[in-house]
């Protein structure tokens, strides 16, 4: 069951504030990802502590890089259930994970950062991993 919107709005805004577009419906996801050929980051947001303390700050820090994705998108796991499930259908070969960050190029996953790679790591270390992925794929 989703949390009250007033509670999660600041968590949503952490990513929107740095340039992410929220995908809140299945139609939003299909429109954004269905034929996208540019380098695209999809952040699967979450209310959990590792999203607040590591994933969202790391993603924001990582954008301070010469190479970066062309398109920044986000879905919110546990909140926008249908949109999140649809986004995960594009993550072929990866189990559901939240938080997580997918980097797609020409409609294919080229880099995936799963929850197990976020938990227990400082945001600066995660940001460095993301920057390395951008340098390689963007």
mmCIF file of N, CA and C in Angstrom:
data_model
loop_
_atom_site.group_PDB
_atom_site.id
_atom_site.type_symbol
_atom_site.label_atom_id
_atom_site.label_comp_id
_atom_site.label_asym_id
_atom_site.label_seq_id
_atom_site.Cartn_x
_atom_site.Cartn_y
_atom_site.Cartn_z
ATOM 1 N N UNK A 1 0.844 -1.185 0.000
ATOM 2 C CA UNK A 1 0.000 0.000 0.000
ATOM 3 C C UNK A 1 0.888 1.246 0.000
ATOM 4 N N UNK A 2 0.623 2.168 -0.898
ATOM 5 C CA UNK A 2 1.447 3.373 -0.981
ATOM 6 C C UNK A 2 1.392 4.226 0.287
ATOM 7 N N UNK A 3 2.492 4.930 0.519
ATOM 8 C CA UNK A 3 2.570 5.885 1.620
ATOM 9 C C UNK A 3 1.804 7.145 1.238
ATOM 10 N N UNK A 4 1.434 7.970 2.233
ATOM 11 C CA UNK A 4 0.769 9.238 1.909
ATOM 12 C C UNK A 4 1.665 10.103 1.014
ATOM 13 N N UNK A 5 1.069 10.708 0.013
ATOM 14 C CA UNK A 5 1.835 11.512 -0.941
ATOM 15 C C UNK A 5 2.599 12.641 -0.253
ATOM 16 N N UNK A 6 2.012 13.232 0.781
ATOM 17 C CA UNK A 6 2.706 14.313 1.491
ATOM 18 C C UNK A 6 4.028 13.833 2.086
ATOM 19 N N UNK A 7 4.088 12.565 2.439
ATOM 20 C CA UNK A 7 5.312 12.010 3.015
ATOM 21 C C UNK A 7 6.380 11.766 1.947
ATOM 22 N N UNK A 8 5.975 11.321 0.769
ATOM 23 C CA UNK A 8 6.960 10.961 -0.255
ATOM 24 C C UNK A 8 7.303 12.103 -1.210
ATOM 25 N N UNK A 9 6.529 13.165 -1.204
ATOM 26 C CA UNK A 9 6.792 14.283 -2.121
ATOM 27 C C UNK A 9 8.230 14.802 -2.020
ATOM 28 N N UNK A 10 8.776 14.988 -0.812
ATOM 29 C CA UNK A 10 10.176 15.444 -0.752
ATOM 30 C C UNK A 10 11.152 14.430 -1.348
ATOM 31 N N UNK A 11 10.842 13.152 -1.229
ATOM 32 C CA UNK A 11 11.702 12.108 -1.802
ATOM 33 C C UNK A 11 11.647 12.143 -3.326
ATOM 34 N N UNK A 12 10.473 12.399 -3.854
ATOM 35 C CA UNK A 12 10.327 12.559 -5.305
ATOM 36 C C UNK A 12 11.136 13.778 -5.762
ATOM 37 N N UNK A 13 10.984 14.859 -5.018
ATOM 38 C CA UNK A 13 11.610 16.123 -5.403
ATOM 39 C C UNK A 13 13.128 16.070 -5.373
ATOM 40 N N UNK A 14 13.708 15.169 -4.568
ATOM 41 C CA UNK A 14 15.167 15.029 -4.557
ATOM 42 C C UNK A 14 15.696 14.765 -5.965
ATOM 43 N N UNK A 15 14.973 13.987 -6.748
ATOM 44 C CA UNK A 15 15.410 13.679 -8.109
ATOM 45 C C UNK A 15 14.874 14.684 -9.128
ATOM 46 N N UNK A 16 13.634 15.100 -8.969
ATOM 47 C CA UNK A 16 13.058 16.078 -9.889
ATOM 48 C C UNK A 16 13.879 17.367 -9.854
ATOM 49 N N UNK A 17 14.315 17.749 -8.674
ATOM 50 C CA UNK A 17 15.086 18.984 -8.488
ATOM 51 C C UNK A 17 16.395 18.984 -9.290
ATOM 52 N N UNK A 18 16.964 17.808 -9.532
ATOM 53 C CA UNK A 18 18.230 17.738 -10.282
ATOM 54 C C UNK A 18 18.014 17.361 -11.751
ATOM 55 N N UNK A 19 16.756 17.419 -12.212
ATOM 56 C CA UNK A 19 16.491 17.279 -13.633
ATOM 57 C C UNK A 19 15.790 16.021 -14.098
ATOM 58 N N UNK A 20 15.358 15.172 -13.172
ATOM 59 C CA UNK A 20 14.663 13.945 -13.553
ATOM 60 C C UNK A 20 13.201 14.230 -13.873
ATOM 61 N N UNK A 21 12.664 13.478 -14.817
ATOM 62 C CA UNK A 21 11.245 13.504 -15.140
ATOM 63 C C UNK A 21 10.610 12.274 -14.512
ATOM 64 N N UNK A 22 9.540 12.495 -13.768
ATOM 65 C CA UNK A 22 8.834 11.376 -13.138
ATOM 66 C C UNK A 22 7.927 10.680 -14.142
ATOM 67 N N UNK A 23 7.935 9.370 -14.074
ATOM 68 C CA UNK A 23 7.023 8.542 -14.859
ATOM 69 C C UNK A 23 6.051 7.921 -13.865
ATOM 70 N N UNK A 24 4.796 8.358 -13.898
ATOM 71 C CA UNK A 24 3.853 7.941 -12.862
ATOM 72 C C UNK A 24 2.798 6.970 -13.367
ATOM 73 N N UNK A 25 2.747 6.755 -14.681
ATOM 74 C CA UNK A 25 1.766 5.828 -15.245
ATOM 75 C C UNK A 25 2.453 4.901 -16.250
ATOM 76 N N UNK A 26 1.767 3.823 -16.588
ATOM 77 C CA UNK A 26 2.271 2.907 -17.615
ATOM 78 C C UNK A 26 2.463 3.664 -18.930
ATOM 79 N N UNK A 27 1.511 4.518 -19.263
ATOM 80 C CA UNK A 27 1.612 5.295 -20.506
ATOM 81 C C UNK A 27 2.847 6.192 -20.487
ATOM 82 N N UNK A 28 3.135 6.809 -19.344
ATOM 83 C CA UNK A 28 4.342 7.639 -19.222
ATOM 84 C C UNK A 28 5.595 6.819 -19.522
ATOM 85 N N UNK A 29 5.660 5.620 -18.943
ATOM 86 C CA UNK A 29 6.833 4.755 -19.126
ATOM 87 C C UNK A 29 6.973 4.350 -20.584
ATOM 88 N N UNK A 30 5.888 3.885 -21.183
ATOM 89 C CA UNK A 30 5.957 3.438 -22.571
ATOM 90 C C UNK A 30 6.297 4.588 -23.516
ATOM 91 N N UNK A 31 5.762 5.753 -23.241
ATOM 92 C CA UNK A 31 6.065 6.915 -24.079
ATOM 93 C C UNK A 31 7.544 7.293 -23.962
ATOM 94 N N UNK A 32 8.076 7.230 -22.749
ATOM 95 C CA UNK A 32 9.465 7.632 -22.520
ATOM 96 C C UNK A 32 10.475 6.585 -22.976
ATOM 97 N N UNK A 33 10.167 5.313 -22.769
ATOM 98 C CA UNK A 33 11.143 4.259 -23.038
ATOM 99 C C UNK A 33 10.870 3.458 -24.301
ATOM 100 N N UNK A 34 9.667 3.504 -24.790
ATOM 101 C CA UNK A 34 9.274 2.643 -25.894
ATOM 102 C C UNK A 34 10.135 2.740 -27.131
ATOM 103 N N UNK A 35 10.545 3.938 -27.499
ATOM 104 C CA UNK A 35 11.360 4.096 -28.709
ATOM 105 C C UNK A 35 12.585 4.968 -28.455
ATOM 106 N N UNK A 36 12.941 5.150 -27.198
ATOM 107 C CA UNK A 36 14.065 6.020 -26.849
ATOM 108 C C UNK A 36 15.378 5.405 -27.300
ATOM 109 N N UNK A 37 16.159 6.158 -28.046
ATOM 110 C CA UNK A 37 17.453 5.688 -28.528
ATOM 111 C C UNK A 37 18.619 6.434 -27.873
ATOM 112 N N UNK A 38 18.320 7.510 -27.172
ATOM 113 C CA UNK A 38 19.392 8.247 -26.496
ATOM 114 C C UNK A 38 19.785 7.518 -25.217
ATOM 115 N N UNK A 39 20.917 7.910 -24.656
ATOM 116 C CA UNK A 39 21.354 7.331 -23.390
ATOM 117 C C UNK A 39 20.420 7.828 -22.293
ATOM 118 N N UNK A 40 19.829 6.891 -21.568
ATOM 119 C CA UNK A 40 18.773 7.198 -20.608
ATOM 120 C C UNK A 40 19.068 6.557 -19.265
ATOM 121 N N UNK A 41 18.945 7.348 -18.206
ATOM 122 C CA UNK A 41 19.048 6.817 -16.849
ATOM 123 C C UNK A 41 17.650 6.736 -16.270
ATOM 124 N N UNK A 42 17.335 5.593 -15.667
ATOM 125 C CA UNK A 42 16.074 5.424 -14.956
ATOM 126 C C UNK A 42 16.413 5.083 -13.516
ATOM 127 N N UNK A 43 16.068 5.986 -12.606
ATOM 128 C CA UNK A 43 16.285 5.754 -11.181
ATOM 129 C C UNK A 43 14.996 5.217 -10.586
ATOM 130 N N UNK A 44 15.079 4.045 -9.974
ATOM 131 C CA UNK A 44 13.932 3.475 -9.269
ATOM 132 C C UNK A 44 14.038 3.960 -7.832
ATOM 133 N N UNK A 45 13.225 4.947 -7.504
ATOM 134 C CA UNK A 45 13.251 5.596 -6.199
ATOM 135 C C UNK A 45 12.520 4.731 -5.171
ATOM 136 N N UNK A 46 12.753 5.020 -3.904
ATOM 137 C CA UNK A 46 12.170 4.223 -2.824
ATOM 138 C C UNK A 46 12.161 5.044 -1.540
ATOM 139 N N UNK A 47 11.318 4.628 -0.591
ATOM 140 C CA UNK A 47 11.283 5.301 0.710
ATOM 141 C C UNK A 47 12.361 4.782 1.662
ATOM 142 N N UNK A 48 13.065 3.745 1.293
ATOM 143 C CA UNK A 48 14.016 3.109 2.209
ATOM 144 C C UNK A 48 15.205 4.016 2.523
ATOM 145 N N UNK A 49 15.860 3.692 3.596
ATOM 146 C CA UNK A 49 17.000 4.478 4.050
ATOM 147 C C UNK A 49 18.149 4.514 3.070
ATOM 148 N N UNK A 50 18.391 3.416 2.351
ATOM 149 C CA UNK A 50 19.524 3.425 1.413
ATOM 150 C C UNK A 50 19.223 4.290 0.189
ATOM 151 N N UNK A 51 17.957 4.524 -0.112
ATOM 152 C CA UNK A 51 17.619 5.469 -1.181
ATOM 153 C C UNK A 51 17.890 6.889 -0.704
ATOM 154 N N UNK A 52 17.474 7.177 0.520
ATOM 155 C CA UNK A 52 17.646 8.525 1.069
ATOM 156 C C UNK A 52 19.103 8.857 1.346
ATOM 157 N N UNK A 53 19.826 7.909 1.925
ATOM 158 C CA UNK A 53 21.191 8.189 2.349
ATOM 159 C C UNK A 53 22.246 7.923 1.309
ATOM 160 N N UNK A 54 21.900 7.158 0.272
ATOM 161 C CA UNK A 54 22.931 6.775 -0.695
ATOM 162 C C UNK A 54 22.506 6.985 -2.150
ATOM 163 N N UNK A 55 21.405 6.368 -2.574
ATOM 164 C CA UNK A 55 21.065 6.406 -3.995
ATOM 165 C C UNK A 55 20.764 7.815 -4.493
ATOM 166 N N UNK A 56 19.817 8.509 -3.860
ATOM 167 C CA UNK A 56 19.449 9.839 -4.364
ATOM 168 C C UNK A 56 20.617 10.818 -4.294
ATOM 169 N N UNK A 57 21.359 10.884 -3.176
ATOM 170 C CA UNK A 57 22.522 11.782 -3.164
ATOM 171 C C UNK A 57 23.579 11.386 -4.198
ATOM 172 N N UNK A 58 23.808 10.094 -4.378
ATOM 173 C CA UNK A 58 24.813 9.631 -5.343
ATOM 174 C C UNK A 58 24.427 10.015 -6.762
ATOM 175 N N UNK A 59 23.170 9.830 -7.094
ATOM 176 C CA UNK A 59 22.705 10.185 -8.432
ATOM 177 C C UNK A 59 22.906 11.679 -8.666
ATOM 178 N N UNK A 60 22.536 12.499 -7.698
ATOM 179 C CA UNK A 60 22.715 13.949 -7.840
ATOM 180 C C UNK A 60 24.192 14.295 -8.020
ATOM 181 N N UNK A 61 25.067 13.717 -7.204
ATOM 182 C CA UNK A 61 26.508 13.977 -7.309
ATOM 183 C C UNK A 61 27.054 13.520 -8.657
ATOM 184 N N UNK A 62 26.561 12.408 -9.147
ATOM 185 C CA UNK A 62 27.103 11.827 -10.380
ATOM 186 C C UNK A 62 26.857 12.698 -11.599
ATOM 187 N N UNK A 63 25.856 13.554 -11.531
ATOM 188 C CA UNK A 63 25.518 14.384 -12.683
ATOM 189 C C UNK A 63 26.524 15.503 -12.901
ATOM 190 N N UNK A 64 27.407 15.726 -11.921
ATOM 191 C CA UNK A 64 28.491 16.693 -12.063
ATOM 192 C C UNK A 64 29.653 15.976 -12.751
ATOM 193 N N UNK A 65 29.478 15.721 -14.034
ATOM 194 C CA UNK A 65 30.431 14.934 -14.809
ATOM 195 C C UNK A 65 30.332 15.383 -16.264
ATOM 196 N N UNK A 66 31.442 15.384 -16.958
ATOM 197 C CA UNK A 66 31.428 15.811 -18.359
ATOM 198 C C UNK A 66 30.507 14.934 -19.203
ATOM 199 N N UNK A 67 30.604 13.631 -19.039
ATOM 200 C CA UNK A 67 29.705 12.694 -19.720
ATOM 201 C C UNK A 67 28.545 12.392 -18.788
ATOM 202 N N UNK A 68 27.350 12.414 -19.339
ATOM 203 C CA UNK A 68 26.173 12.078 -18.538
ATOM 204 C C UNK A 68 25.046 11.654 -19.461
ATOM 205 N N UNK A 69 24.048 10.977 -18.915
ATOM 206 C CA UNK A 69 22.928 10.531 -19.756
ATOM 207 C C UNK A 69 22.192 11.708 -20.396
ATOM 208 N N UNK A 70 21.633 11.460 -21.576
ATOM 209 C CA UNK A 70 20.847 12.481 -22.272
ATOM 210 C C UNK A 70 19.491 12.691 -21.618
ATOM 211 N N UNK A 71 18.927 11.606 -21.087
ATOM 212 C CA UNK A 71 17.572 11.622 -20.541
ATOM 213 C C UNK A 71 17.617 11.079 -19.117
ATOM 214 N N UNK A 72 16.969 11.788 -18.184
ATOM 215 C CA UNK A 72 16.910 11.385 -16.773
ATOM 216 C C UNK A 72 15.456 11.123 -16.402
ATOM 217 N N UNK A 73 15.160 9.884 -16.022
ATOM 218 C CA UNK A 73 13.794 9.481 -15.694
ATOM 219 C C UNK A 73 13.770 8.804 -14.333
ATOM 220 N N UNK A 74 12.614 8.819 -13.690
ATOM 221 C CA UNK A 74 12.476 8.125 -12.414
ATOM 222 C C UNK A 74 11.072 7.564 -12.244
ATOM 223 N N UNK A 75 11.015 6.416 -11.600
ATOM 224 C CA UNK A 75 9.761 5.827 -11.124
ATOM 225 C C UNK A 75 9.914 5.650 -9.623
ATOM 226 N N UNK A 76 8.791 5.534 -8.920
ATOM 227 C CA UNK A 76 8.843 5.418 -7.464
ATOM 228 C C UNK A 76 8.231 4.089 -7.039
ATOM 229 N N UNK A 77 9.099 3.157 -6.645
ATOM 230 C CA UNK A 77 8.652 1.833 -6.192
ATOM 231 C C UNK A 77 7.806 1.968 -4.937
ATOM 232 N N UNK A 78 6.752 1.197 -4.869
ATOM 233 C CA UNK A 78 5.873 1.223 -3.710
ATOM 234 C C UNK A 78 4.870 2.360 -3.737
ATOM 235 N N UNK A 79 5.000 3.254 -4.688
ATOM 236 C CA UNK A 79 4.092 4.395 -4.812
ATOM 237 C C UNK A 79 3.338 4.328 -6.138
ATOM 238 N N UNK A 80 4.080 4.410 -7.212
ATOM 239 C CA UNK A 80 3.495 4.345 -8.549
ATOM 240 C C UNK A 80 3.710 2.919 -9.055
ATOM 241 N N UNK A 81 2.893 2.024 -8.539
ATOM 242 C CA UNK A 81 3.109 0.591 -8.715
ATOM 243 C C UNK A 81 3.111 0.152 -10.173
ATOM 244 N N UNK A 82 2.104 0.567 -10.930
ATOM 245 C CA UNK A 82 2.004 0.133 -12.322
ATOM 246 C C UNK A 82 3.155 0.685 -13.159
ATOM 247 N N UNK A 83 3.499 1.945 -12.950
ATOM 248 C CA UNK A 83 4.607 2.550 -13.694
ATOM 249 C C UNK A 83 5.920 1.850 -13.369
ATOM 250 N N UNK A 84 6.137 1.553 -12.097
ATOM 251 C CA UNK A 84 7.373 0.876 -11.694
ATOM 252 C C UNK A 84 7.441 -0.520 -12.300
ATOM 253 N N UNK A 85 6.341 -1.250 -12.236
ATOM 254 C CA UNK A 85 6.326 -2.595 -12.824
ATOM 255 C C UNK A 85 6.600 -2.553 -14.324
ATOM 256 N N UNK A 86 6.034 -1.566 -15.012
ATOM 257 C CA UNK A 86 6.265 -1.445 -16.452
ATOM 258 C C UNK A 86 7.734 -1.098 -16.725
ATOM 259 N N UNK A 87 8.296 -0.179 -15.967
ATOM 260 C CA UNK A 87 9.714 0.165 -16.165
ATOM 261 C C UNK A 87 10.586 -1.068 -15.984
ATOM 262 N N UNK A 88 10.273 -1.869 -14.990
ATOM 263 C CA UNK A 88 11.067 -3.079 -14.732
ATOM 264 C C UNK A 88 10.985 -4.078 -15.881
ATOM 265 N N UNK A 89 9.914 -4.036 -16.654
ATOM 266 C CA UNK A 89 9.815 -4.912 -17.825
ATOM 267 C C UNK A 89 10.885 -4.573 -18.865
ATOM 268 N N UNK A 90 11.355 -3.351 -18.854
ATOM 269 C CA UNK A 90 12.422 -2.937 -19.764
ATOM 270 C C UNK A 90 13.802 -3.367 -19.254
ATOM 271 N N UNK A 91 13.885 -3.772 -17.990
ATOM 272 C CA UNK A 91 15.163 -4.145 -17.376
ATOM 273 C C UNK A 91 15.411 -5.646 -17.556
ATOM 274 N N UNK A 92 15.440 -6.088 -18.779
ATOM 275 C CA UNK A 92 15.581 -7.502 -19.113
ATOM 276 C C UNK A 92 16.812 -8.106 -18.445
ATOM 277 N N UNK A 93 16.572 -9.237 -17.762
ATOM 278 C CA UNK A 93 17.670 -9.953 -17.131
ATOM 279 C C UNK A 93 17.975 -9.529 -15.710
ATOM 280 N N UNK A 94 17.232 -8.566 -15.188
ATOM 281 C CA UNK A 94 17.469 -8.090 -13.821
ATOM 282 C C UNK A 94 16.204 -8.264 -12.985
ATOM 283 N N UNK A 95 16.339 -8.794 -11.769
ATOM 284 C CA UNK A 95 15.170 -8.920 -10.901
ATOM 285 C C UNK A 95 14.762 -7.548 -10.364
ATOM 286 N N UNK A 96 13.509 -7.419 -9.910
ATOM 287 C CA UNK A 96 13.084 -6.159 -9.304
ATOM 288 C C UNK A 96 14.009 -5.781 -8.152
ATOM 289 N N UNK A 97 14.382 -4.518 -8.105
ATOM 290 C CA UNK A 97 15.285 -4.025 -7.075
ATOM 291 C C UNK A 97 14.973 -2.561 -6.834
ATOM 292 N N UNK A 98 14.787 -2.207 -5.583
ATOM 293 C CA UNK A 98 14.599 -0.792 -5.269
ATOM 294 C C UNK A 98 15.302 -0.488 -3.949
ATOM 295 N N UNK A 99 16.054 0.583 -3.976
ATOM 296 C CA UNK A 99 16.300 1.437 -5.130
ATOM 297 C C UNK A 99 17.232 0.758 -6.119
ATOM 298 N N UNK A 100 17.261 1.322 -7.311
ATOM 299 C CA UNK A 100 18.200 0.866 -8.332
ATOM 300 C C UNK A 100 18.334 1.963 -9.375
ATOM 301 N N UNK A 101 19.358 1.814 -10.207
ATOM 302 C CA UNK A 101 19.589 2.775 -11.279
ATOM 303 C C UNK A 101 19.965 1.988 -12.525
ATOM 304 N N UNK A 102 19.234 2.225 -13.600
ATOM 305 C CA UNK A 102 19.527 1.580 -14.876
ATOM 306 C C UNK A 102 20.017 2.629 -15.859
ATOM 307 N N UNK A 103 21.030 2.272 -16.614
ATOM 308 C CA UNK A 103 21.512 3.112 -17.704
ATOM 309 C C UNK A 103 21.238 2.344 -18.994
ATOM 310 N N UNK A 104 20.453 2.973 -19.868
ATOM 311 C CA UNK A 104 20.058 2.323 -21.118
ATOM 312 C C UNK A 104 20.597 3.114 -22.301
ATOM 313 N N UNK A 105 20.958 2.381 -23.337
ATOM 314 C CA UNK A 105 21.414 3.008 -24.575
ATOM 315 C C UNK A 105 20.797 2.218 -25.720
ATOM 316 N N UNK A 106 20.174 2.922 -26.633
ATOM 317 C CA UNK A 106 19.484 2.272 -27.750
ATOM 318 C C UNK A 106 18.484 1.233 -27.257
ATOM 319 N N UNK A 107 17.824 1.530 -26.141
ATOM 320 C CA UNK A 107 16.787 0.657 -25.606
ATOM 321 C C UNK A 107 17.277 -0.560 -24.845
ATOM 322 N N UNK A 108 18.582 -0.690 -24.650
ATOM 323 C CA UNK A 108 19.156 -1.842 -23.949
ATOM 324 C C UNK A 108 19.873 -1.394 -22.682
ATOM 325 N N UNK A 109 19.815 -2.233 -21.649
ATOM 326 C CA UNK A 109 20.555 -1.955 -20.413
ATOM 327 C C UNK A 109 22.051 -2.110 -20.691
ATOM 328 N N UNK A 110 22.812 -1.065 -20.369
ATOM 329 C CA UNK A 110 24.268 -1.146 -20.494
ATOM 330 C C UNK A 110 24.951 -1.112 -19.128
ATOM 331 N N UNK A 111 24.184 -0.723 -18.091
ATOM 332 C CA UNK A 111 24.725 -0.672 -16.728
ATOM 333 C C UNK A 111 23.544 -0.718 -15.769
ATOM 334 N N UNK A 112 23.675 -1.504 -14.728
ATOM 335 C CA UNK A 112 22.615 -1.594 -13.716
ATOM 336 C C UNK A 112 23.252 -1.558 -12.338
ATOM 337 N N UNK A 113 22.731 -0.679 -11.508
ATOM 338 C CA UNK A 113 23.150 -0.562 -10.114
ATOM 339 C C UNK A 113 21.976 -1.034 -9.263
ATOM 340 N N UNK A 114 22.122 -2.194 -8.644
ATOM 341 C CA UNK A 114 21.037 -2.777 -7.867
ATOM 342 C C UNK A 114 21.176 -2.431 -6.388
ATOM 343 N N UNK A 115 20.098 -2.665 -5.651
ATOM 344 C CA UNK A 115 20.069 -2.354 -4.221
ATOM 345 C C UNK A 115 21.261 -2.960 -3.481
ATOM 346 N N UNK A 116 21.613 -4.189 -3.815
ATOM 347 C CA UNK A 116 22.720 -4.856 -3.121
ATOM 348 C C UNK A 116 24.044 -4.130 -3.340
ATOM 349 N N UNK A 117 24.124 -3.324 -4.401
ATOM 350 C CA UNK A 117 25.328 -2.544 -4.678
ATOM 351 C C UNK A 117 25.238 -1.131 -4.110
ATOM 352 N N UNK A 118 24.093 -0.803 -3.551
ATOM 353 C CA UNK A 118 23.860 0.513 -2.947
ATOM 354 C C UNK A 118 23.981 0.430 -1.431
ATOM 355 N N UNK A 119 23.361 -0.587 -0.851
ATOM 356 C CA UNK A 119 23.348 -0.737 0.609
ATOM 357 C C UNK A 119 24.762 -0.778 1.178
ATOM 358 N N UNK A 120 24.979 0.020 2.210
ATOM 359 C CA UNK A 120 26.244 -0.009 2.927
ATOM 360 C C UNK A 120 27.387 0.735 2.257
ATOM 361 N N UNK A 121 27.133 1.349 1.113
ATOM 362 C CA UNK A 121 28.181 2.113 0.426
ATOM 363 C C UNK A 121 27.908 3.598 0.571
ATOM 364 N N UNK A 122 28.953 4.395 0.711
ATOM 365 C CA UNK A 122 28.748 5.846 0.777
ATOM 366 C C UNK A 122 28.320 6.401 -0.585
ATOM 367 N N UNK A 123 27.559 7.478 -0.546
ATOM 368 C CA UNK A 123 27.060 8.096 -1.774
ATOM 369 C C UNK A 123 28.201 8.471 -2.714
ATOM 370 N N UNK A 124 29.317 8.933 -2.173
ATOM 371 C CA UNK A 124 30.436 9.346 -3.025
ATOM 372 C C UNK A 124 30.997 8.173 -3.825
ATOM 373 N N UNK A 125 31.032 7.002 -3.227
ATOM 374 C CA UNK A 125 31.530 5.806 -3.919
ATOM 375 C C UNK A 125 30.559 5.373 -5.019
ATOM 376 N N UNK A 126 29.278 5.443 -4.722
ATOM 377 C CA UNK A 126 28.261 5.100 -5.722
ATOM 378 C C UNK A 126 28.308 6.102 -6.874
ATOM 379 N N UNK A 127 28.453 7.389 -6.541
ATOM 380 C CA UNK A 127 28.548 8.424 -7.581
ATOM 381 C C UNK A 127 29.737 8.158 -8.493
ATOM 382 N N UNK A 128 30.857 7.743 -7.928
ATOM 383 C CA UNK A 128 32.043 7.438 -8.742
ATOM 384 C C UNK A 128 31.761 6.276 -9.694
ATOM 385 N N UNK A 129 31.042 5.265 -9.227
ATOM 386 C CA UNK A 129 30.672 4.138 -10.091
ATOM 387 C C UNK A 129 29.769 4.597 -11.231
ATOM 388 N N UNK A 130 28.812 5.461 -10.908
ATOM 389 C CA UNK A 130 27.914 5.983 -11.939
ATOM 390 C C UNK A 130 28.687 6.820 -12.959
ATOM 391 N N UNK A 131 29.591 7.669 -12.487
ATOM 392 C CA UNK A 131 30.390 8.493 -13.402
ATOM 393 C C UNK A 131 31.215 7.619 -14.343
ATOM 394 N N UNK A 132 31.774 6.539 -13.820
ATOM 395 C CA UNK A 132 32.545 5.621 -14.667
ATOM 396 C C UNK A 132 31.647 5.005 -15.740
ATOM 397 N N UNK A 133 30.413 4.680 -15.369
ATOM 398 C CA UNK A 133 29.463 4.137 -16.349
ATOM 399 C C UNK A 133 29.128 5.187 -17.407
ATOM 400 N N UNK A 134 28.954 6.437 -16.989
ATOM 401 C CA UNK A 134 28.677 7.507 -17.959
ATOM 402 C C UNK A 134 29.858 7.664 -18.914
ATOM 403 N N UNK A 135 31.067 7.667 -18.354
ATOM 404 C CA UNK A 135 32.258 7.842 -19.189
ATOM 405 C C UNK A 135 32.367 6.736 -20.232
ATOM 406 N N UNK A 136 31.927 5.550 -19.879
ATOM 407 C CA UNK A 136 31.998 4.424 -20.805
ATOM 408 C C UNK A 136 30.859 4.415 -21.818
ATOM 409 N N UNK A 137 29.655 4.816 -21.397
ATOM 410 C CA UNK A 137 28.475 4.602 -22.235
ATOM 411 C C UNK A 137 27.807 5.866 -22.769
ATOM 412 N N UNK A 138 28.159 7.023 -22.240
ATOM 413 C CA UNK A 138 27.468 8.259 -22.663
ATOM 414 C C UNK A 138 28.319 9.086 -23.626
#
